[in-house]
Coordinates of N, CA and C in Angstrom, one line a residue:
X1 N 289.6 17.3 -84.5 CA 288.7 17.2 -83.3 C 287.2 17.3 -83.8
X2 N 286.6 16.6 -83.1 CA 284.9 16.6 -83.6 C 284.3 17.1 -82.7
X3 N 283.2 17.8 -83.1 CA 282.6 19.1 -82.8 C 281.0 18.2 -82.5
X4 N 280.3 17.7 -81.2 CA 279.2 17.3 -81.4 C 278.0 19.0 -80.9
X5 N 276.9 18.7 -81.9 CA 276.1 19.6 -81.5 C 275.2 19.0 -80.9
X6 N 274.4 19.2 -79.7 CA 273.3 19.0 -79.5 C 271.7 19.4 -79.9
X7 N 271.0 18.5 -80.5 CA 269.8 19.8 -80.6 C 268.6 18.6 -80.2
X8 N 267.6 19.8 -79.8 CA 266.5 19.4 -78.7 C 265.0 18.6 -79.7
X9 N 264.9 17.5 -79.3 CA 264.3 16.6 -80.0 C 263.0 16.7 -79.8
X10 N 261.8 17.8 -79.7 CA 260.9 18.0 -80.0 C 259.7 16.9 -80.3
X11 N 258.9 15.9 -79.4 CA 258.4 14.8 -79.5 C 256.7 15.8 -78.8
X12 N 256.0 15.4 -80.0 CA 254.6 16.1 -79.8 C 253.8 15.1 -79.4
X13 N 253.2 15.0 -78.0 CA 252.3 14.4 -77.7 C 251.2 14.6 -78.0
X14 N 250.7 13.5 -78.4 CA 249.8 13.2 -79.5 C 248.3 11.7 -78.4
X15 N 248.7 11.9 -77.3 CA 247.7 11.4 -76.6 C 246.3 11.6 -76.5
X16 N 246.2 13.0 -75.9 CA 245.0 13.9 -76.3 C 244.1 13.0 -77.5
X17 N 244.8 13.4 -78.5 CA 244.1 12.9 -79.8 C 243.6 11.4 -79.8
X18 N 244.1 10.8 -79.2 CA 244.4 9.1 -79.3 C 243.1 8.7 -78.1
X19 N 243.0 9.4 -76.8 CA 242.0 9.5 -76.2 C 240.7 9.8 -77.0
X20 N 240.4 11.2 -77.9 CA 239.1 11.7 -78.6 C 238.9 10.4 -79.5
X21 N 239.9 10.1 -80.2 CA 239.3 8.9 -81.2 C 239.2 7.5 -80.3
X22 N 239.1 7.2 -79.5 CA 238.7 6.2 -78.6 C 237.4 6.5 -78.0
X23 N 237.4 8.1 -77.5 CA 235.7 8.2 -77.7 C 234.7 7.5 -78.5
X24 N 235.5 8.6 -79.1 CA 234.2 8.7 -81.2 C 234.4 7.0 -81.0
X25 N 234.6 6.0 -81.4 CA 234.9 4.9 -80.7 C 233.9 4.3 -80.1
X26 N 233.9 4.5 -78.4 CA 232.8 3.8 -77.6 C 231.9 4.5 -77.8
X27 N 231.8 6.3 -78.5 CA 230.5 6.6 -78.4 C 229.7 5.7 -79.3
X28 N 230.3 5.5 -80.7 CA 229.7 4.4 -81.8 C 229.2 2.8 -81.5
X29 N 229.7 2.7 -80.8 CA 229.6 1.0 -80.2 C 228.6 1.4 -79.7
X30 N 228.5 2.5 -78.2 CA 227.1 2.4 -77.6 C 226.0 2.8 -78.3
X31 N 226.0 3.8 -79.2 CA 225.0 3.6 -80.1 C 224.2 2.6 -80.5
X32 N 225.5 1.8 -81.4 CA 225.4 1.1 -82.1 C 224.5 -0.3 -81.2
X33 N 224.7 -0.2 -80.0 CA 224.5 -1.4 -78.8 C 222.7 -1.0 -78.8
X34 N 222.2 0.5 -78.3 CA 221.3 1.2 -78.1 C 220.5 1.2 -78.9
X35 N 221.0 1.2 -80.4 CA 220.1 1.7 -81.5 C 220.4 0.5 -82.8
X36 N 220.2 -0.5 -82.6 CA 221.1 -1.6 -83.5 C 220.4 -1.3 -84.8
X37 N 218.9 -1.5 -84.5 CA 217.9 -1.3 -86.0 C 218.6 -0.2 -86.8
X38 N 217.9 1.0 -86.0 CA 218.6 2.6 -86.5 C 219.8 2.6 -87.1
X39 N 221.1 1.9 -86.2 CA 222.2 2.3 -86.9 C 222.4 1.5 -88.0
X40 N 221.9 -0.1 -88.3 CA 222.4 -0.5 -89.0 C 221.6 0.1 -90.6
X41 N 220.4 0.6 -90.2 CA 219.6 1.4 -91.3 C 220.5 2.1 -91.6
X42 N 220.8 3.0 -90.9 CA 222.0 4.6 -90.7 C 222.9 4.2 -91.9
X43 N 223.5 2.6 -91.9 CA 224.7 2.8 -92.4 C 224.5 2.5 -93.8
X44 N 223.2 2.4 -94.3 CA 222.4 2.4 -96.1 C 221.9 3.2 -96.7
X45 N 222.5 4.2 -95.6 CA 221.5 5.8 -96.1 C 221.8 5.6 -97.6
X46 N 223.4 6.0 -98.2 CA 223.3 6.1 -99.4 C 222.4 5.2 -100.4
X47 N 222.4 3.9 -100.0 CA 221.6 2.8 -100.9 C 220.2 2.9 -100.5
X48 N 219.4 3.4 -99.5 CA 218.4 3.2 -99.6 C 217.3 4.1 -98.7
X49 N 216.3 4.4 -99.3 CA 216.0 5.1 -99.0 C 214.8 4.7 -97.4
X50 N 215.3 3.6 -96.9 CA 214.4 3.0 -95.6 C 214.7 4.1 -94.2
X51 N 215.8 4.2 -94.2 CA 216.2 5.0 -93.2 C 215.2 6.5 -92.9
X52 N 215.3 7.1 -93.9 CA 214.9 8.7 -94.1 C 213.3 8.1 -94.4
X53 N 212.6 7.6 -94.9 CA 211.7 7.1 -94.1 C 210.7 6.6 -93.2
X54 N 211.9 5.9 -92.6 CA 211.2 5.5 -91.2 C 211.7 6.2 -90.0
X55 N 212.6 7.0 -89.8 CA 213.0 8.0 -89.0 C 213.1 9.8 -89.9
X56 N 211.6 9.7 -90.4 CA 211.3 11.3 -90.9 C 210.7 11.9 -89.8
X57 N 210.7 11.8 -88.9 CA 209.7 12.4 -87.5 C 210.6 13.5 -87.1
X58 N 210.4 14.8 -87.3 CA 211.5 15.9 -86.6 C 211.9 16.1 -85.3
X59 N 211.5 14.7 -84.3 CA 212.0 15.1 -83.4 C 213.2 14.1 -83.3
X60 N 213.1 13.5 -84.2 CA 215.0 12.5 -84.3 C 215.8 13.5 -84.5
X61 N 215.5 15.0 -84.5 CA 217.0 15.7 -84.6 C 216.9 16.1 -83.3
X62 N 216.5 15.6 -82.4 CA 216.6 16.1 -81.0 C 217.0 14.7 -80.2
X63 N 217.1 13.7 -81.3 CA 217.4 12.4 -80.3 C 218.5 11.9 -80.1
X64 N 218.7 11.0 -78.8 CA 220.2 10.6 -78.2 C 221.2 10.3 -79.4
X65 N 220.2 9.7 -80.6 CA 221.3 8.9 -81.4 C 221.7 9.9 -82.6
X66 N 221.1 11.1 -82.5 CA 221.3 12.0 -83.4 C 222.3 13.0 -82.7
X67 N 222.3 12.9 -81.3 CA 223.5 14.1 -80.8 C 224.4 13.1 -80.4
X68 N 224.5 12.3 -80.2 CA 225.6 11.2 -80.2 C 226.6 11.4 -81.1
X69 N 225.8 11.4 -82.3 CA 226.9 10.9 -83.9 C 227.0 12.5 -84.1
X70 N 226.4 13.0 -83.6 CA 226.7 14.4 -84.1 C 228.1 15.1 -83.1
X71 N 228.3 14.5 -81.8 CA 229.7 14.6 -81.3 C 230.9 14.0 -82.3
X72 N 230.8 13.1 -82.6 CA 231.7 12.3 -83.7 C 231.7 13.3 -84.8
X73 N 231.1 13.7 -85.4 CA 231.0 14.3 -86.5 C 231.9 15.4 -86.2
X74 N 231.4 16.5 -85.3 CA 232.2 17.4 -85.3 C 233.9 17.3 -84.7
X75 N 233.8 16.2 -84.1 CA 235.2 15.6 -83.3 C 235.7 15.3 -85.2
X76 N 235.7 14.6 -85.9 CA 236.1 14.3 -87.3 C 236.2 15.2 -88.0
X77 N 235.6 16.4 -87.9 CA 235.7 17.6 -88.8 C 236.6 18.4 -88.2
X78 N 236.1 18.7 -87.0 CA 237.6 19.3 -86.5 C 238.6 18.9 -86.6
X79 N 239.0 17.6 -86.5 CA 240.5 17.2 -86.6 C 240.5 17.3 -88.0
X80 N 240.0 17.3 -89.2 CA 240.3 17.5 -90.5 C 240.6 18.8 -90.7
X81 N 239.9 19.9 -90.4 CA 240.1 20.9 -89.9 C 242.0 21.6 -89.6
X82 N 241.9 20.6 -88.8 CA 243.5 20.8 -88.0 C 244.5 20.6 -89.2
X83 N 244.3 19.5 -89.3 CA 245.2 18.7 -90.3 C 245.6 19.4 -91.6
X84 N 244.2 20.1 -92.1 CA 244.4 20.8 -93.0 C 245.4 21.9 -93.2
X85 N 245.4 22.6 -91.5 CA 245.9 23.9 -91.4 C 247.4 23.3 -90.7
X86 N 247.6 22.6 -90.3 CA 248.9 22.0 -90.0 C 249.8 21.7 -91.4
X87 N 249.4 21.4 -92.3 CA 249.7 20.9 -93.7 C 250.5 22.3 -94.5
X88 N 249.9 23.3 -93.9 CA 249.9 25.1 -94.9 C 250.8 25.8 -93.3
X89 N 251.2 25.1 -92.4 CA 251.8 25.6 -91.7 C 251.3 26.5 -90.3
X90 N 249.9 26.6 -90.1 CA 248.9 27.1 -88.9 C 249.4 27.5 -87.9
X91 N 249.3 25.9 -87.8 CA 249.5 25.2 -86.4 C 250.2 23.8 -86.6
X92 N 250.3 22.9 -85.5 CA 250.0 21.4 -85.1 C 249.5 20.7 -84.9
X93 N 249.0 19.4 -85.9 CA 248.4 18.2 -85.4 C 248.4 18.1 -84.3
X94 N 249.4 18.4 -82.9 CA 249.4 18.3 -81.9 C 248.6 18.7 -81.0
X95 N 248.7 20.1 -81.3 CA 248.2 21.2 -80.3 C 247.0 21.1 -80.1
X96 N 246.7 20.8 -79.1 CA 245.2 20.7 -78.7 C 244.7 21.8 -78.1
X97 N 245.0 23.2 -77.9 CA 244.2 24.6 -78.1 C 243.8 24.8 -79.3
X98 N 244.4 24.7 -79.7 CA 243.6 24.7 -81.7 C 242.5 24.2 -82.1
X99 N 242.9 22.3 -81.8 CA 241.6 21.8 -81.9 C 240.3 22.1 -80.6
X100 N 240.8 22.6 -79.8 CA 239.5 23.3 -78.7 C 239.0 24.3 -79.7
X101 N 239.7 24.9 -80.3 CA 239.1 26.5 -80.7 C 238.4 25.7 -82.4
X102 N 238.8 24.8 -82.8 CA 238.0 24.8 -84.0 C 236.7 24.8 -83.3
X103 N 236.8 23.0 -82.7 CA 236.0 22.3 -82.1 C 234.8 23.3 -82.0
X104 N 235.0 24.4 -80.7 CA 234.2 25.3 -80.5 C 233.3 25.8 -81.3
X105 N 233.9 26.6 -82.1 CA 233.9 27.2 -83.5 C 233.0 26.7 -84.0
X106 N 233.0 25.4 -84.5 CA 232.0 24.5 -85.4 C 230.8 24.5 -84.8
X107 N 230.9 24.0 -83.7 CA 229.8 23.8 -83.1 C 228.9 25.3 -82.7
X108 N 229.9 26.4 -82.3 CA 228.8 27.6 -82.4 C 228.1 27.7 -83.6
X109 N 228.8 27.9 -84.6 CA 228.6 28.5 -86.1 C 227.5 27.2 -86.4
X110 N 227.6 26.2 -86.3 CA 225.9 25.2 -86.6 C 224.9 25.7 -85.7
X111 N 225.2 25.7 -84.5 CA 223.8 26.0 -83.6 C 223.7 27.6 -83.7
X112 N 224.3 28.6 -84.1 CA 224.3 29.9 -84.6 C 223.3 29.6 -86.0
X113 N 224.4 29.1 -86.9 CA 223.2 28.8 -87.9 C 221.6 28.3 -88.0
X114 N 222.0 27.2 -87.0 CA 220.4 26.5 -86.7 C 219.5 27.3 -86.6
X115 N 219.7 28.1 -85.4 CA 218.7 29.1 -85.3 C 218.4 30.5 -86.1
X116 N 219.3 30.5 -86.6 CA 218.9 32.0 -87.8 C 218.0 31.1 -88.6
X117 N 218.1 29.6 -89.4 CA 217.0 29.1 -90.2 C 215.9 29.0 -89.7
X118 N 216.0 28.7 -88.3 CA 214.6 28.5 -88.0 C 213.9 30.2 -88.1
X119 N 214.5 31.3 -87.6 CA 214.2 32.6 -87.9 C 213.7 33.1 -89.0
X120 N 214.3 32.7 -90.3 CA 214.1 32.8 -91.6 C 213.3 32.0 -92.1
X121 N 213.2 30.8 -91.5 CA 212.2 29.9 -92.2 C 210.1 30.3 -91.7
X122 N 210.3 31.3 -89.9 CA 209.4 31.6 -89.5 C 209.1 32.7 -90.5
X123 N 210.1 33.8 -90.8 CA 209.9 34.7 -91.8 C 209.1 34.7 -92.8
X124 N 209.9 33.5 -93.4 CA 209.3 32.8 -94.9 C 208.0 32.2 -95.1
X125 N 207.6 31.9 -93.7 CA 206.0 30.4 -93.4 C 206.8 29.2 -94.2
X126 N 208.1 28.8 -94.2 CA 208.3 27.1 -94.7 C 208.6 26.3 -93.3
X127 N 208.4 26.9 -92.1 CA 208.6 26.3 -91.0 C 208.6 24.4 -90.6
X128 N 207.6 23.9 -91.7 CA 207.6 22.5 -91.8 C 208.3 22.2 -92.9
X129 N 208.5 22.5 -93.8 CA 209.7 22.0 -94.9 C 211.3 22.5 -94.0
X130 N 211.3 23.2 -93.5 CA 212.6 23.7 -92.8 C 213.0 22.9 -92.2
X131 N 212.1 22.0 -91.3 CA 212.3 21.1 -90.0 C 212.8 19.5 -90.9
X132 N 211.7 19.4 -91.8 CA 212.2 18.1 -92.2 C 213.5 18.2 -93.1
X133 N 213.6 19.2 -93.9 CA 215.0 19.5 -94.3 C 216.2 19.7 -93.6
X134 N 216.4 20.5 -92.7 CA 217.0 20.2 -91.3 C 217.8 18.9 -90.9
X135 N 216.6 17.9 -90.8 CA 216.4 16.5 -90.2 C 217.8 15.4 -91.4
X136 N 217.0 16.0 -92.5 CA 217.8 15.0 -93.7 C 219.2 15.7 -93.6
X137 N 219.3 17.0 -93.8 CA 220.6 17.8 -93.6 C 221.5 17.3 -92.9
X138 N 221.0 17.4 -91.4 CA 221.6 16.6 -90.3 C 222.2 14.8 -90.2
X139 N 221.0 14.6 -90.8 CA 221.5 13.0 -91.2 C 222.6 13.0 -92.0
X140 N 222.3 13.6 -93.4 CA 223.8 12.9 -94.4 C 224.9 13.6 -94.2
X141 N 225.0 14.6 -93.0 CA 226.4 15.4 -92.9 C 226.8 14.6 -91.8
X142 N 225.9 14.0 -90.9 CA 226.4 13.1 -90.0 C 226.9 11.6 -90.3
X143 N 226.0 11.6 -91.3 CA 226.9 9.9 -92.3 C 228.5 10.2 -92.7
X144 N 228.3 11.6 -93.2 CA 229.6 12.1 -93.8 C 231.0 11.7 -93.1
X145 N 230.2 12.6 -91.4 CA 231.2 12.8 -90.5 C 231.7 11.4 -90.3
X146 N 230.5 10.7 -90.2 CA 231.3 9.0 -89.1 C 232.2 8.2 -90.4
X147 N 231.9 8.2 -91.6 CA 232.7 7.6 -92.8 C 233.8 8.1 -92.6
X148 N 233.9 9.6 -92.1 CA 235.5 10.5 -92.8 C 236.1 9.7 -91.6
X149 N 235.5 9.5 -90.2 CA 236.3 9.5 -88.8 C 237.5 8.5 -89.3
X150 N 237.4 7.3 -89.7 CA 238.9 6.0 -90.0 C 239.9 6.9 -90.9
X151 N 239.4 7.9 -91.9 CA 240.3 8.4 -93.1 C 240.9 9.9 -92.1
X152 N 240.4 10.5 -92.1 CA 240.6 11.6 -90.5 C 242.0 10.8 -89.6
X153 N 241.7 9.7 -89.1 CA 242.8 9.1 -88.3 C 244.4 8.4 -89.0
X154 N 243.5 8.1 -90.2 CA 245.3 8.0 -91.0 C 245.5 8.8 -91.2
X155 N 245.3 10.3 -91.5 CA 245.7 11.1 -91.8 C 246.4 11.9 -90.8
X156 N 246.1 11.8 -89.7 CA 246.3 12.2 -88.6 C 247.8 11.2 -88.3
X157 N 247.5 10.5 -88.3 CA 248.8 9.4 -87.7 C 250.1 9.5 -88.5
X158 N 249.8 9.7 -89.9 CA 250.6 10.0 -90.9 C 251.4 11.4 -91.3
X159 N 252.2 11.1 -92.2 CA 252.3 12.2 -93.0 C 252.7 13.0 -94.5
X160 N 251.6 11.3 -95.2 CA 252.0 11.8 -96.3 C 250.5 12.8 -97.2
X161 N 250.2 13.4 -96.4 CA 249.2 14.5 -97.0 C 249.8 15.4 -98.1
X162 N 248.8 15.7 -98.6 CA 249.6 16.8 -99.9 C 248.0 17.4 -100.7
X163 N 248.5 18.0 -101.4 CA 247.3 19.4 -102.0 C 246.1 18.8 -102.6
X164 N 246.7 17.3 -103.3 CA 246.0 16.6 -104.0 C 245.2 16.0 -103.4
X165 N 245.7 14.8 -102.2 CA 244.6 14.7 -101.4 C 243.6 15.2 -100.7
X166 N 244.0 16.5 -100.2 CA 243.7 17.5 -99.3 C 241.8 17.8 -100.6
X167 N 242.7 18.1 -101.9 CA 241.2 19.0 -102.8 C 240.7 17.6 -103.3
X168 N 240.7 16.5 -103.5 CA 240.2 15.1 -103.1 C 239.1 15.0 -102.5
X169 N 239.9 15.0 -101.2 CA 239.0 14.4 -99.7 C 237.8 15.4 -99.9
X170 N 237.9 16.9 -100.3 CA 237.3 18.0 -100.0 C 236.1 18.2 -101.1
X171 N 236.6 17.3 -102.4 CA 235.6 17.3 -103.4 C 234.6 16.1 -103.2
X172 N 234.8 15.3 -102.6 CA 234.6 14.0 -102.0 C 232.9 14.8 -101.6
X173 N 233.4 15.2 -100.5 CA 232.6 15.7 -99.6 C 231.6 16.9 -100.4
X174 N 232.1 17.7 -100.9 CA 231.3 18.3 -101.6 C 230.6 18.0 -102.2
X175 N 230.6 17.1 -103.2 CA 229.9 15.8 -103.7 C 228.8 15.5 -103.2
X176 N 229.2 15.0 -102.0 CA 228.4 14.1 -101.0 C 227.2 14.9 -100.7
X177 N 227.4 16.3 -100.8 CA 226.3 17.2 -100.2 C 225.9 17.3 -101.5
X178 N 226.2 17.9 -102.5 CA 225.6 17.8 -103.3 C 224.6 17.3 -104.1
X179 N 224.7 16.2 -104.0 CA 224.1 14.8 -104.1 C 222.4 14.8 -103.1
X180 N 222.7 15.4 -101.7 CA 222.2 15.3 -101.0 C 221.1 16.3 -101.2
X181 N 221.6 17.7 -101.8 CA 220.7 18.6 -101.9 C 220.0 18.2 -103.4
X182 N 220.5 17.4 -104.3 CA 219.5 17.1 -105.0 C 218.5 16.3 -105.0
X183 N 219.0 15.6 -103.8 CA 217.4 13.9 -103.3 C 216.4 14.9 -102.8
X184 N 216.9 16.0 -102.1 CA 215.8 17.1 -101.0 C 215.4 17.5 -102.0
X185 N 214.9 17.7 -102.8 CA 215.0 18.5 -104.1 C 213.8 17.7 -104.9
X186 N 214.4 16.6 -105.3 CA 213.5 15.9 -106.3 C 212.6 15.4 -105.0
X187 N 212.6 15.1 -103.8 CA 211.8 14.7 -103.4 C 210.6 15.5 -102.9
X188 N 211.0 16.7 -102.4 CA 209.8 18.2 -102.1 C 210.1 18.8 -103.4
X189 N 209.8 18.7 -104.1 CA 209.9 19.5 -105.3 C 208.6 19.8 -105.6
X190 N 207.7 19.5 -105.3 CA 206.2 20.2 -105.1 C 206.4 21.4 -104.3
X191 N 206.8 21.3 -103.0 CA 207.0 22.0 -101.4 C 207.6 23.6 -102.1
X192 N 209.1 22.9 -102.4 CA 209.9 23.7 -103.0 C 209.3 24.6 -104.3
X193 N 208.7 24.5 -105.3 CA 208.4 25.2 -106.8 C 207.1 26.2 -105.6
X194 N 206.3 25.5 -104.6 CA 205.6 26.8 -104.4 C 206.2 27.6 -103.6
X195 N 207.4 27.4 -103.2 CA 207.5 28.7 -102.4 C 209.3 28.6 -102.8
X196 N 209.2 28.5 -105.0 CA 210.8 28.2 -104.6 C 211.6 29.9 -105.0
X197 N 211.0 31.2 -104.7 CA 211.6 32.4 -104.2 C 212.2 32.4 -102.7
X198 N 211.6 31.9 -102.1 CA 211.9 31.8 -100.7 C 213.3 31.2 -100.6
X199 N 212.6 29.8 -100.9 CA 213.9 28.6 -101.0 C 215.3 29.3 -101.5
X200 N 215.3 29.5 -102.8 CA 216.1 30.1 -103.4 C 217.3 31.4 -102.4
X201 N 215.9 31.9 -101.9 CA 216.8 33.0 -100.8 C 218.0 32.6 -100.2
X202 N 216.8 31.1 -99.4 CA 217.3 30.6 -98.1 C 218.9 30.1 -98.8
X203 N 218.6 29.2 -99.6 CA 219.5 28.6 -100.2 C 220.8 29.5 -100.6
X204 N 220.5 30.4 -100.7 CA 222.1 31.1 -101.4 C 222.4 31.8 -99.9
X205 N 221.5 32.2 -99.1 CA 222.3 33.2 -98.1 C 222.7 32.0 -97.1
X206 N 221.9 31.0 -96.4 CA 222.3 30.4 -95.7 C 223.3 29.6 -95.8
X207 N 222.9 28.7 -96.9 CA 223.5 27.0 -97.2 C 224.9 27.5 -98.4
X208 N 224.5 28.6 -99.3 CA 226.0 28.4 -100.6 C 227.2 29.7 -99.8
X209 N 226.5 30.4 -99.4 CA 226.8 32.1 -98.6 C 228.2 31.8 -97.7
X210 N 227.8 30.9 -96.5 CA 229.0 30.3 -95.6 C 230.0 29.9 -96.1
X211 N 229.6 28.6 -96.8 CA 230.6 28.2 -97.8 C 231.9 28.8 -98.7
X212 N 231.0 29.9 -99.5 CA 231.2 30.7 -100.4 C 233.0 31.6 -99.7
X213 N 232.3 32.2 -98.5 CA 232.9 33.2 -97.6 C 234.4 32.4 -97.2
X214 N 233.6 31.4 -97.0 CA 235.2 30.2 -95.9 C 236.1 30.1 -97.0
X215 N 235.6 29.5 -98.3 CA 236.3 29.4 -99.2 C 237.1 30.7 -99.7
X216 N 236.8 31.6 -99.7 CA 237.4 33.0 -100.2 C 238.4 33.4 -99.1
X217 N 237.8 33.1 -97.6 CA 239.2 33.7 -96.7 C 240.1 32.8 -97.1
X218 N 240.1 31.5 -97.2 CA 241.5 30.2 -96.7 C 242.0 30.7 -98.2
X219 N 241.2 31.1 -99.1 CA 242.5 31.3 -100.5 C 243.0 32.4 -100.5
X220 N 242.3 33.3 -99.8 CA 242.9 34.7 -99.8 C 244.4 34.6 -98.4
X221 N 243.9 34.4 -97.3 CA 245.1 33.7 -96.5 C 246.4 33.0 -97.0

C-alpha cells in the first residue's frame, strides 16, 4: 500500500520587490527625461572628470536629481543588504519587514551621520572642504548604487549566490570608494595637508570607524 504525504508548498511572494525595482526604474527614466545633460555626464563620472566639475556647487546635494538617485541607491543597498543576510540564513529575500527595517536603518544612519559631520566639521573650521567633500561622496556612492541596481536584481531573482561572490561584489565596492577617497585627496591635497590633523580625525572616526564596527559585528555574528 502507498503511503502519500502531503507537504505544504511554501511559494514567497516576491511582488513587493518586483514593484520597488520598477520604481528605481521610472524613477531613472524621469531623471533621466529631467536631467538628460546631468545624467548623461553622471554616467562618466569614472572616465571623466566634466561631471564633478560642472556640478561642484554644494547645493546639488540638495537637488531633485541628487535625492532621486539617492532613493535608488538606498533601495539597491538594501536589497543587497537582504540578500546578503538571507544567504547566512537571517531572513528572506522575501520578507518585506526586513527590507523596511534595513531600508530605514540606512537611511537614518546617513542622515545621522550627515549631520554629526557637519557638527565636527563646524568643530574643526573645514566647514567648506566638508560640504564639497560631502557633494563628491554623495555622487560616487550614488554612481555605485545605480550600477549595483541590474546586479542587485539577478541576484535577487536567482540563486546561485555563494561566499565568493558575496566578498567579490563587496570588494568591488570597496574599491570603488577607495579609489574615490584617493581623487578627494589628490585633488584638495593643499585643503587637506593644512588641516590634515583634523582630516585625519574626521577620517578614521567617521568614514573608516562605521565601517570598521559593521564589519566586526557581521563576523562576530
Amino acid at each position: 500500500m502507498i503511503t502519500l504525504q502531503l507537504q505544504q508548498r511554501i511559494i514567497e511572494n516576491k511582488d513587493w520587490a518586483t514593484l520597488l525595482f520598477l520604481l528605481c526604474f521610472i524613477v531613472i527614466a524621469i531623471v533621466k527625461y529631467l536631467f538628460e545633460v546631468q545624467f548623461n555626464e553622471f554616467l562618466r563620472l569614472p572616465f571623466s572628470k566634466k561631471y564633478t566639475s560642472t556640478y561642484k556647487d554644494t547645493s546639488n546635494l540638495y537637488s531633485a536629481f541628487t535625492i532621486s538617485l539617492f532613493f535608488v541607491q538606498l533601495t539597491a543597498f538594501a536589497f543587497l543588504i537582504q540578500i546578503i543576510l538571507s544567504y547566512f540564513d537571517y531572513t528572506s529575500k522575501a520578507n518585506w519587514i526586513t527590507f523596511i527595517q534595513i531600508f530605514t536603518t540606512l537611511f537614518v544612519a546617513i542622515l545621522v551621520k550627515f549631520y554629526i559631520e557637519k557638527i565636527v566639521a563646524t568643530i574643526f573650521d573645514i566647514e567648506e572642504f566638508l560640504e564639497v567633500f560631502n557633494l563628491k561622496k554623495v555622487t560616487f556612492r550614488t554612481y555605485i548604487g545605480l550600477i549595483s541596481l541590474p546586479i542587485v536584481i539577478l541576484l535577487y531573482y536567482n540563486n546561485f549566490l555563494s561566499v565568493g561572490i558575496i566578498s567579490t561584489f563587496l570588494a568591488v565596492i570597496g574599491l570603488a570608494m577607495i579609489y574615490f577617497y584617493f581623487l578627494s585627496i589628490i585633488t584638495y591635497q593643499k585643503l587637506i595637508l593644512s588641516k590634515i590633523f583634523y582630516f585625519i580625525l574626521y577620517l578614521c572616526t567617521l568614514e573608516i570607524g562605521p565601517y570598521y564596527l559593521l564589519y566586526h559585528w557581521f563576523t562576530k555574528k
